[in-house]
Structure formats: structure tokens, C-alpha cells
Amino acid sequence: MAEGNTSTAIDVAPVGFAPDEIDPTLSTRAARLKWVVVVDRGLPPGRAVNAAICAAAATQSSVTGLLGDDVADAEGTVHPGLPWAGCSVLAADSGALRAIRAKAASYADTFVADMPALAQETLVYADYRATLSRTAAADLAYCAVSIVGPRNRINKIVGKLPLLA
């Protein structure tokens, strides 16, 4: 199985929904792809939410068709589209999170966005980039991992992890 879906956008096979697959009338469980964000359960609440949001933002910008159309309420105020196929936010310990990320990244048709712990240790993005570029993959700890891929595979990768509480 090919690894490399987390390197650069140039050598990543696109993962996403084709326009004809998007059907907001279906249950989220009927979608071909499943989206999960797995967060380190040992993080304090604020850091856990930050990690989940950052990983989700990277996912949404890289995986086509995740968001439904904008919706206007009865007064005409427009509300931006939300994930029509759903997104579960799950919890795992740091060791399981590392294993989940590695397993998901081993499939070419599965998208992985991660938030290394060192991202929460810097206030300047350029510093984060510089530190990450000097850090071996084996030395990275993760706050969160966002994964999109074939439903059955994602279910097997995340097993029966609990929802983040």
C-alpha cells in the first residue's frame, strides 16, 4: 500500500466526493467516505478543541465535497454549509493516536491531516514549520488526526473508540 498521502499536494491522490455522490437527503452512514477526527484524550479541553478544529480545517480545504450547500433560515440569513456526510470526533490515548495515524497514512485512498503537538508549542507559524522540518517523524507526538476514507476501512482503523467527552 502506498504511503505518501500526507507529504505534498502534488503527489497526493485526491480523496473526496464526486459531485454526483453528494446527496444531503441520505443518512450520514450511507456516504461512501467517512470522516473522523481522533483527539488525544489526555489533552486539556481547550487544547483538544483547538487540535480538532485545526485538523478539521486542513481536511476541509483538501478533501472535496465534504461540506453541504449554504442554507438560509426563515429570515434569509445565510448559514455556511456543514459536513453533509458527518464527522465524528473520537478520543484515543497518545499511543493509539500514533498507531491510527500510521495505519491510515498507509493507504493511498485515505486522506490524513495531523496536528503535531509542537504546533501548540509555538505562536509563530514560521517557527512551527522550522521546528517540524528539523524533527524526525518518529519523534512526533500528535494532538489530533483527521482521516477521510472508505467507510469500512475507517471503521476498522478507529475500531470502537469513544466520542471525545
PDB file of C-alpha atoms in Angstrom:
ATOM      1  CA  MET A   1       0.000   0.000   0.000  1.00  0.00           C
ATOM      2  CA  ALA A   2       1.293   3.401  -0.851  1.00  0.00           C
ATOM      3  CA  GLU A   3       2.283   5.857   1.781  1.00  0.00           C
ATOM      4  CA  GLY A   4       2.643   9.478   0.959  1.00  0.00           C
ATOM      5  CA  ASN A   5      -0.815  10.932   1.288  1.00  0.00           C
ATOM      6  CA  THR A   6       0.479  13.393   3.860  1.00  0.00           C
ATOM      7  CA  SER A   7       3.522  14.740   2.014  1.00  0.00           C
ATOM      8  CA  THR A   8       2.649  17.409  -0.532  1.00  0.00           C
ATOM      9  CA  ALA A   9      -0.440  18.206  -2.524  1.00  0.00           C
ATOM     10  CA  ILE A  10       1.485  17.477  -5.719  1.00  0.00           C
ATOM     11  CA  ASP A  11       1.979  13.754  -5.093  1.00  0.00           C
ATOM     12  CA  VAL A  12      -1.243  13.088  -3.214  1.00  0.00           C
ATOM     13  CA  ALA A  13      -4.078  11.291  -4.945  1.00  0.00           C
ATOM     14  CA  PRO A  14      -7.225  13.322  -4.343  1.00  0.00           C
ATOM     15  CA  VAL A  15      -9.692  11.952  -1.825  1.00  0.00           C
ATOM     16  CA  GLY A  16     -13.207  13.313  -1.840  1.00  0.00           C
ATOM     17  CA  PHE A  17     -16.738  13.090  -3.118  1.00  0.00           C
ATOM     18  CA  ALA A  18     -17.582  13.497  -6.795  1.00  0.00           C
ATOM     19  CA  PRO A  19     -20.457  15.938  -7.389  1.00  0.00           C
ATOM     20  CA  ASP A  20     -22.840  13.085  -8.264  1.00  0.00           C
ATOM     21  CA  GLU A  21     -22.094  11.360  -4.914  1.00  0.00           C
ATOM     22  CA  ILE A  22     -23.214  14.284  -2.777  1.00  0.00           C
ATOM     23  CA  ASP A  23     -26.720  13.540  -1.553  1.00  0.00           C
ATOM     24  CA  PRO A  24     -27.796  15.508   1.510  1.00  0.00           C
ATOM     25  CA  THR A  25     -31.041  13.523   1.660  1.00  0.00           C
ATOM     26  CA  LEU A  26     -29.174  10.384   2.775  1.00  0.00           C
ATOM     27  CA  SER A  27     -28.169   9.342   6.276  1.00  0.00           C
ATOM     28  CA  THR A  28     -24.548  10.175   7.046  1.00  0.00           C
ATOM     29  CA  ARG A  29     -23.982   6.407   7.321  1.00  0.00           C
ATOM     30  CA  ALA A  30     -24.833   5.976   3.635  1.00  0.00           C
ATOM     31  CA  ALA A  31     -21.929   8.125   2.421  1.00  0.00           C
ATOM     32  CA  ARG A  32     -19.107   6.234   0.698  1.00  0.00           C
ATOM     33  CA  LEU A  33     -16.454   8.088   2.692  1.00  0.00           C
ATOM     34  CA  LYS A  34     -16.266   8.528   6.438  1.00  0.00           C
ATOM     35  CA  TRP A  35     -14.643  11.458   8.218  1.00  0.00           C
ATOM     36  CA  VAL A  36     -13.302  11.145  11.749  1.00  0.00           C
ATOM     37  CA  VAL A  37     -11.117  13.336  13.894  1.00  0.00           C
ATOM     38  CA  VAL A  38      -9.299  11.484  16.664  1.00  0.00           C
ATOM     39  CA  VAL A  39      -8.015  13.608  19.542  1.00  0.00           C
ATOM     40  CA  ASP A  40      -5.525  12.783  22.289  1.00  0.00           C
ATOM     41  CA  ARG A  41      -7.777  12.202  25.292  1.00  0.00           C
ATOM     42  CA  GLY A  42      -5.022  13.417  27.624  1.00  0.00           C
ATOM     43  CA  LEU A  43      -5.203  16.990  26.380  1.00  0.00           C
ATOM     44  CA  PRO A  44      -6.964  19.655  28.439  1.00  0.00           C
ATOM     45  CA  PRO A  45     -10.314  20.687  26.871  1.00  0.00           C
ATOM     46  CA  GLY A  46      -9.143  23.904  25.228  1.00  0.00           C
ATOM     47  CA  ARG A  47      -6.126  22.271  23.589  1.00  0.00           C
ATOM     48  CA  ALA A  48      -8.241  19.285  22.487  1.00  0.00           C
ATOM     49  CA  VAL A  49     -10.782  21.541  20.774  1.00  0.00           C
ATOM     50  CA  ASN A  50      -8.006  23.585  19.170  1.00  0.00           C
ATOM     51  CA  ALA A  51      -6.361  20.426  17.813  1.00  0.00           C
ATOM     52  CA  ALA A  52      -9.636  19.055  16.441  1.00  0.00           C
ATOM     53  CA  ILE A  53     -10.502  22.344  14.725  1.00  0.00           C
ATOM     54  CA  CYS A  54      -7.056  22.735  13.178  1.00  0.00           C
ATOM     55  CA  ALA A  55      -7.022  19.163  11.834  1.00  0.00           C
ATOM     56  CA  ALA A  56     -10.577  19.599  10.505  1.00  0.00           C
ATOM     57  CA  ALA A  57      -9.686  22.873   8.775  1.00  0.00           C
ATOM     58  CA  ALA A  58      -6.791  21.195   6.965  1.00  0.00           C
ATOM     59  CA  THR A  59      -9.106  18.363   5.955  1.00  0.00           C
ATOM     60  CA  GLN A  60     -11.930  20.536   4.670  1.00  0.00           C
ATOM     61  CA  SER A  61      -9.567  22.505   2.449  1.00  0.00           C
ATOM     62  CA  SER A  62      -8.041  19.323   0.981  1.00  0.00           C
ATOM     63  CA  VAL A  63     -10.966  16.905   0.567  1.00  0.00           C
ATOM     64  CA  THR A  64     -13.602  17.848  -1.998  1.00  0.00           C
ATOM     65  CA  GLY A  65     -17.315  17.633  -1.330  1.00  0.00           C
ATOM     66  CA  LEU A  66     -17.238  17.486   2.472  1.00  0.00           C
ATOM     67  CA  LEU A  67     -19.445  20.496   3.036  1.00  0.00           C
ATOM     68  CA  GLY A  68     -23.061  20.814   2.041  1.00  0.00           C
ATOM     69  CA  ASP A  69     -24.540  23.914   0.461  1.00  0.00           C
ATOM     70  CA  ASP A  70     -25.108  27.100   2.434  1.00  0.00           C
ATOM     71  CA  VAL A  71     -28.607  27.286   3.919  1.00  0.00           C
ATOM     72  CA  ALA A  72     -30.800  30.334   4.526  1.00  0.00           C
ATOM     73  CA  ASP A  73     -33.080  30.449   7.552  1.00  0.00           C
ATOM     74  CA  ALA A  74     -36.669  31.754   7.526  1.00  0.00           C
ATOM     75  CA  GLU A  75     -35.466  35.371   7.718  1.00  0.00           C
ATOM     76  CA  GLY A  76     -32.995  34.907   4.842  1.00  0.00           C
ATOM     77  CA  THR A  77     -29.821  34.859   6.934  1.00  0.00           C
ATOM     78  CA  VAL A  78     -27.358  32.527   5.239  1.00  0.00           C
ATOM     79  CA  HIS A  79     -25.583  29.875   7.328  1.00  0.00           C
ATOM     80  CA  PRO A  80     -22.454  28.289   5.810  1.00  0.00           C
ATOM     81  CA  GLY A  81     -22.697  24.648   4.750  1.00  0.00           C
ATOM     82  CA  LEU A  82     -21.812  21.958   7.263  1.00  0.00           C
ATOM     83  CA  PRO A  83     -20.432  18.453   6.652  1.00  0.00           C
ATOM     84  CA  TRP A  84     -23.333  16.707   4.915  1.00  0.00           C
ATOM     85  CA  ALA A  85     -21.745  13.278   5.470  1.00  0.00           C
ATOM     86  CA  GLY A  86     -20.966  13.954   9.125  1.00  0.00           C
ATOM     87  CA  CYS A  87     -17.777  13.971  11.141  1.00  0.00           C
ATOM     88  CA  SER A  88     -17.224  12.043  14.360  1.00  0.00           C
ATOM     89  CA  VAL A  89     -14.787  13.390  16.946  1.00  0.00           C
ATOM     90  CA  LEU A  90     -13.268  10.493  18.843  1.00  0.00           C
ATOM     91  CA  ALA A  91     -10.779  10.086  21.691  1.00  0.00           C
ATOM     92  CA  ALA A  92      -7.687   7.893  21.984  1.00  0.00           C
ATOM     93  CA  ASP A  93      -4.560   7.815  24.115  1.00  0.00           C
ATOM     94  CA  SER A  94      -1.365   9.146  22.535  1.00  0.00           C
ATOM     95  CA  GLY A  95      -0.020   5.685  21.615  1.00  0.00           C
ATOM     96  CA  ALA A  96      -3.235   4.668  19.882  1.00  0.00           C
ATOM     97  CA  LEU A  97      -3.366   8.046  18.110  1.00  0.00           C
ATOM     98  CA  ARG A  98       0.116   7.471  16.659  1.00  0.00           C
ATOM     99  CA  ALA A  99      -0.852   3.944  15.510  1.00  0.00           C
ATOM    100  CA  ILE A 100      -4.132   5.181  13.980  1.00  0.00           C
ATOM    101  CA  ARG A 101      -2.305   7.879  12.056  1.00  0.00           C
ATOM    102  CA  ALA A 102       0.288   5.407  10.745  1.00  0.00           C
ATOM    103  CA  LYS A 103      -2.339   2.879   9.688  1.00  0.00           C
ATOM    104  CA  ALA A 104      -4.491   5.484   7.925  1.00  0.00           C
ATOM    105  CA  ALA A 105      -1.469   7.022   6.165  1.00  0.00           C
ATOM    106  CA  SER A 106      -0.543   3.621   4.730  1.00  0.00           C
ATOM    107  CA  TYR A 107      -3.491   3.773   2.289  1.00  0.00           C
ATOM    108  CA  ALA A 108      -3.268   5.924  -0.836  1.00  0.00           C
ATOM    109  CA  ASP A 109      -7.052   6.417  -0.956  1.00  0.00           C
ATOM    110  CA  THR A 110      -7.253   7.738   2.588  1.00  0.00           C
ATOM    111  CA  PHE A 111      -6.604  11.372   3.489  1.00  0.00           C
ATOM    112  CA  VAL A 112      -4.766  12.169   6.726  1.00  0.00           C
ATOM    113  CA  ALA A 113      -4.261  15.582   8.314  1.00  0.00           C
ATOM    114  CA  ASP A 114      -2.490  15.682  11.637  1.00  0.00           C
ATOM    115  CA  MET A 115      -1.710  18.242  14.279  1.00  0.00           C
ATOM    116  CA  PRO A 116       1.677  17.555  15.802  1.00  0.00           C
ATOM    117  CA  ALA A 117       1.954  18.563  19.448  1.00  0.00           C
ATOM    118  CA  LEU A 118       4.737  21.001  18.616  1.00  0.00           C
ATOM    119  CA  ALA A 119       2.144  23.108  16.748  1.00  0.00           C
ATOM    120  CA  GLN A 120       0.640  24.036  20.118  1.00  0.00           C
ATOM    121  CA  GLU A 121       4.089  24.934  21.454  1.00  0.00           C
ATOM    122  CA  THR A 122       4.725  27.811  19.040  1.00  0.00           C
ATOM    123  CA  LEU A 123       2.950  31.096  18.414  1.00  0.00           C
ATOM    124  CA  VAL A 124       4.511  31.844  15.029  1.00  0.00           C
ATOM    125  CA  TYR A 125       3.720  29.583  12.076  1.00  0.00           C
ATOM    126  CA  ALA A 126       7.200  30.054  10.602  1.00  0.00           C
ATOM    127  CA  ASP A 127       8.652  28.756  13.886  1.00  0.00           C
ATOM    128  CA  TYR A 128       6.355  25.726  13.721  1.00  0.00           C
ATOM    129  CA  ARG A 129       7.479  24.997  10.162  1.00  0.00           C
ATOM    130  CA  ALA A 130      11.145  25.340  11.076  1.00  0.00           C
ATOM    131  CA  THR A 131      10.817  23.107  14.130  1.00  0.00           C
ATOM    132  CA  LEU A 132       8.811  20.479  12.260  1.00  0.00           C
ATOM    133  CA  SER A 133      11.363  20.398   9.435  1.00  0.00           C
ATOM    134  CA  ARG A 134      14.066  19.504  11.981  1.00  0.00           C
ATOM    135  CA  THR A 135      12.005  16.830  13.778  1.00  0.00           C
ATOM    136  CA  ALA A 136      12.134  13.170  12.788  1.00  0.00           C
ATOM    137  CA  ALA A 137       8.743  11.576  12.156  1.00  0.00           C
ATOM    138  CA  ALA A 138       9.415   9.008  14.894  1.00  0.00           C
ATOM    139  CA  ASP A 139       9.839  11.847  17.404  1.00  0.00           C
ATOM    140  CA  LEU A 140       6.482  13.495  16.687  1.00  0.00           C
ATOM    141  CA  ALA A 141       3.616  13.333  19.138  1.00  0.00           C
ATOM    142  CA  TYR A 142       0.140  14.162  17.869  1.00  0.00           C
ATOM    143  CA  CYS A 143      -2.695  16.163  19.387  1.00  0.00           C
ATOM    144  CA  ALA A 144      -5.217  15.139  16.718  1.00  0.00           C
ATOM    145  CA  VAL A 145      -5.532  13.264  13.452  1.00  0.00           C
ATOM    146  CA  SER A 146      -8.264  13.838  10.867  1.00  0.00           C
ATOM    147  CA  ILE A 147      -8.971  10.955   8.490  1.00  0.00           C
ATOM    148  CA  VAL A 148     -11.248  10.608   5.461  1.00  0.00           C
ATOM    149  CA  GLY A 149     -11.507   7.354   3.575  1.00  0.00           C
ATOM    150  CA  PRO A 150     -13.646   4.392   2.636  1.00  0.00           C
ATOM    151  CA  ARG A 151     -16.205   3.834   5.388  1.00  0.00           C
ATOM    152  CA  ASN A 152     -15.373   0.189   6.138  1.00  0.00           C
ATOM    153  CA  ARG A 153     -11.640   0.894   6.358  1.00  0.00           C
ATOM    154  CA  ILE A 154     -12.075   3.896   8.641  1.00  0.00           C
ATOM    155  CA  ASN A 155     -14.341   1.829  10.904  1.00  0.00           C
ATOM    156  CA  LYS A 156     -11.612  -0.816  11.153  1.00  0.00           C
ATOM    157  CA  ILE A 157      -8.866   1.736  11.808  1.00  0.00           C
ATOM    158  CA  VAL A 158     -10.671   3.569  14.607  1.00  0.00           C
ATOM    159  CA  GLY A 159     -12.381   0.466  15.997  1.00  0.00           C
ATOM    160  CA  LYS A 160     -14.787   1.306  18.761  1.00  0.00           C
ATOM    161  CA  LEU A 161     -13.104   4.459  20.029  1.00  0.00           C
ATOM    162  CA  PRO A 162     -15.385   6.563  22.220  1.00  0.00           C
ATOM    163  CA  LEU A 163     -16.615  10.008  21.301  1.00  0.00           C
ATOM    164  CA  LEU A 164     -14.471  12.783  22.724  1.00  0.00           C
ATOM    165  CA  ALA A 165     -16.053  13.793  26.021  1.00  0.00           C
TER     166      ALA A 165
END
